[in-house]
Amino acid sequence: MGEVSVPGDKSISHRALILAALAEGRSRIIRPNLGDDVRSTARALEQLGVRCEIASHKAQVEVEGGGWERLSEPDDVIDLGNSGTSMRVLLGLCAGIEGSVVLTGDSSLRRRPMLRVAAPLRQMGARVDGRRHGDLAPLTIRGGALSGVDVRLQVASAQVKTALLLAGLSAGGSTRVEEPTRSRDHTERMLRALGVDVRVDDSSVTVRGGSSPRTFDVVIPGDMSSAMFLVAAAAIVPGSDLTLVDVGVNPTRTAALGVLESMGAAISWGETSSSLGEPVGSIHVAQSPLRGIRVPPELVPSLIDDIPALAIVASQAEGETTFSGAAELRVKESDRITALVTNLKQLGVDAEELPDGLVVRGPGEIAGGEVDSFGDHRIALSFAVAGLIAGSRVRVKGWSCVDTSFPEFLDVLGEVTASR
Ligand code: S3P
């Protein structure tokens, strides 16, 4: 029986850095995710005038925040690499800064839709320009005096919600963001824990302009979406029995665990403590017979990042597993619907694309072979999990993209398999 921890939560790490930048004084972020995406946010904040000292050996970042006044026009383009969260969320921050900021990224990020953030920020008074009327990076944002807005998002998105709430902190009046279904709520929890006036009801979040977070020390909980790759492995590798400790178990992130439970997985999880308003706990999972299910579309926003790992589990479940209402998968780091189905078929699994999801039929043997990461960390990690039960070696082309979120994956996997 193994017990492991996973790297710090990527979503919470981005937010912790930005909120620390807005607080006046020194904050300490302990055990952050130090993958490429979060490093992109830290570098961007440096370019905007905030000192972020990364001490990788201590797994810690210290941020010297100075509120909105400290943030200033950078003297160069900000390159956010592969990180969609950095780009969307920082657009919200930059909307509150006097001056012009240019944000760009790698070829994948330059293809991802940004108008969903740019349009409401324009409504607040920011100017955003870019290709396709401001939908595609490189984007230039000119911020300054903003007014609060009341926005109804067409698609639930924690990144867009966060961008608007950050912009709302610098705006006059209140900013209210309503979503069709609730996306992950880290921003609202953290803002509240840091003394900001935030109101939350069933479908919306409201912040009042002019309030800023206090400084803080925080231990970042383990990333549920990284944990999912190990959970998926333990659910399908014969004889597995695994406990993951210090994982963030925020209910807006645990829907995938519920799906596994409905598929018959021997799984349990619970909260043992909390950190800056975020529940932290452990997950226990053992291999057991699984059955296919229809994943309820209304759960999709709470498990969107976990569908690649769930698709691998589905290949070992009896019958059909259907994911629908997940068109957003097509505009993640890769088109994850095409990437998953192409790779599953490549390994001999019966899988089919839907316009807004996929169907996987099991249980089937996974053959060895070569698959493509499509430059997407979650695709690479999923097929490493598939490799654990494959008849022969699975080679993942473009593996280095795992550095985005989980550079230490193979070490952690080694720990798990050594303790079996
Ligand atoms: C994230 C929100 C999710 C998720 C992404 C990280 C965040 O996207 O897929 O990996 O940190 O806010 P949405 O903005 O589509 O909810």
PDB file of C-alpha atoms and ligand atoms in Angstrom, residues 9-12 14-15 85 88-89 112 116 155-162 179 183-184 186-187 253 301 304-305 328 332-333 336 377-378, ligand 1:
ATOM      1  CA  ASP A   9      -2.432  23.015  -7.094  1.00  0.00           C
ATOM      2  CA  LYS A  10      -1.749  24.956 -10.280  1.00  0.00           C
ATOM      3  CA  SER A  11      -4.952  27.036 -10.173  1.00  0.00           C
ATOM      4  CA  ILE A  12      -4.422  28.016  -6.533  1.00  0.00           C
ATOM      5  CA  HIS A  14      -1.490  31.253  -9.954  1.00  0.00           C
ATOM      6  CA  ARG A  15      -4.068  32.962  -7.776  1.00  0.00           C
ATOM      7  CA  THR A  85      -4.741  30.487 -17.079  1.00  0.00           C
ATOM      8  CA  ARG A  88      -6.838  35.013 -19.110  1.00  0.00           C
ATOM      9  CA  VAL A  89      -6.318  35.882 -15.462  1.00  0.00           C
ATOM     10  CA  ARG A 112      -6.903  29.798 -27.809  1.00  0.00           C
ATOM     11  CA  ARG A 116     -14.547  35.707 -23.646  1.00  0.00           C
ATOM     12  CA  VAL A 155     -19.759  29.265 -20.806  1.00  0.00           C
ATOM     13  CA  ALA A 156     -18.793  28.531 -17.183  1.00  0.00           C
ATOM     14  CA  SER A 157     -15.135  29.493 -16.812  1.00  0.00           C
ATOM     15  CA  ALA A 158     -13.110  29.996 -13.675  1.00  0.00           C
ATOM     16  CA  GLN A 159     -10.403  31.775 -15.636  1.00  0.00           C
ATOM     17  CA  VAL A 160     -12.820  34.358 -17.052  1.00  0.00           C
ATOM     18  CA  LYS A 161     -14.593  34.744 -13.699  1.00  0.00           C
ATOM     19  CA  THR A 162     -11.234  35.311 -11.982  1.00  0.00           C
ATOM     20  CA  GLU A 179     -22.215  31.559 -14.682  1.00  0.00           C
ATOM     21  CA  SER A 183     -16.859  26.667 -12.140  1.00  0.00           C
ATOM     22  CA  ARG A 184     -14.041  26.118  -9.636  1.00  0.00           C
ATOM     23  CA  HIS A 186     -10.753  29.141  -5.644  1.00  0.00           C
ATOM     24  CA  THR A 187     -10.685  32.885  -6.316  1.00  0.00           C
ATOM     25  CA  ARG A 253     -12.834  19.987  -8.153  1.00  0.00           C
ATOM     26  CA  PRO A 301     -17.095  22.253 -15.490  1.00  0.00           C
ATOM     27  CA  ILE A 304     -13.038  19.283 -17.309  1.00  0.00           C
ATOM     28  CA  ASP A 305      -9.303  18.803 -16.622  1.00  0.00           C
ATOM     29  CA  GLU A 328     -14.523  23.276 -24.183  1.00  0.00           C
ATOM     30  CA  LYS A 332      -7.673  23.518 -24.199  1.00  0.00           C
ATOM     31  CA  GLU A 333      -3.885  23.127 -24.627  1.00  0.00           C
ATOM     32  CA  ARG A 336      -8.399  17.073 -26.272  1.00  0.00           C
ATOM     33  CA  HIS A 377       0.570  17.844 -20.534  1.00  0.00           C
ATOM     34  CA  ARG A 378      -2.708  16.146 -19.613  1.00  0.00           C
TER      35      ARG A 378
HETATM   36  C1  S3P B   1      -8.611  26.911 -14.526  1.00  0.00           C
HETATM   37  C2  S3P B   1      -9.915  26.779 -14.937  1.00  0.00           C
HETATM   38  C3  S3P B   1     -10.368  25.763 -15.894  1.00  0.00           C
HETATM   39  C4  S3P B   1      -9.313  24.695 -16.155  1.00  0.00           C
HETATM   40  C5  S3P B   1      -7.944  25.254 -16.270  1.00  0.00           C
HETATM   41  C6  S3P B   1      -7.549  26.029 -15.025  1.00  0.00           C
HETATM   42  C7  S3P B   1      -8.288  27.964 -13.539  1.00  0.00           C
HETATM   43  O1  S3P B   1     -10.711  26.385 -17.108  1.00  0.00           O
HETATM   44  O2  S3P B   1      -9.644  23.940 -17.302  1.00  0.00           O
HETATM   45  O3  S3P B   1      -7.009  24.201 -16.448  1.00  0.00           O
HETATM   46  O4  S3P B   1      -7.226  27.921 -12.923  1.00  0.00           O
HETATM   47  O5  S3P B   1      -9.119  28.865 -13.363  1.00  0.00           O
HETATM   48  P1  S3P B   1     -12.036  27.265 -17.276  1.00  0.00           P
HETATM   49  O6  S3P B   1     -11.660  28.687 -17.227  1.00  0.00           O
HETATM   50  O7  S3P B   1     -12.566  26.857 -18.619  1.00  0.00           O
HETATM   51  O8  S3P B   1     -12.971  26.946 -16.134  1.00  0.00           O
END
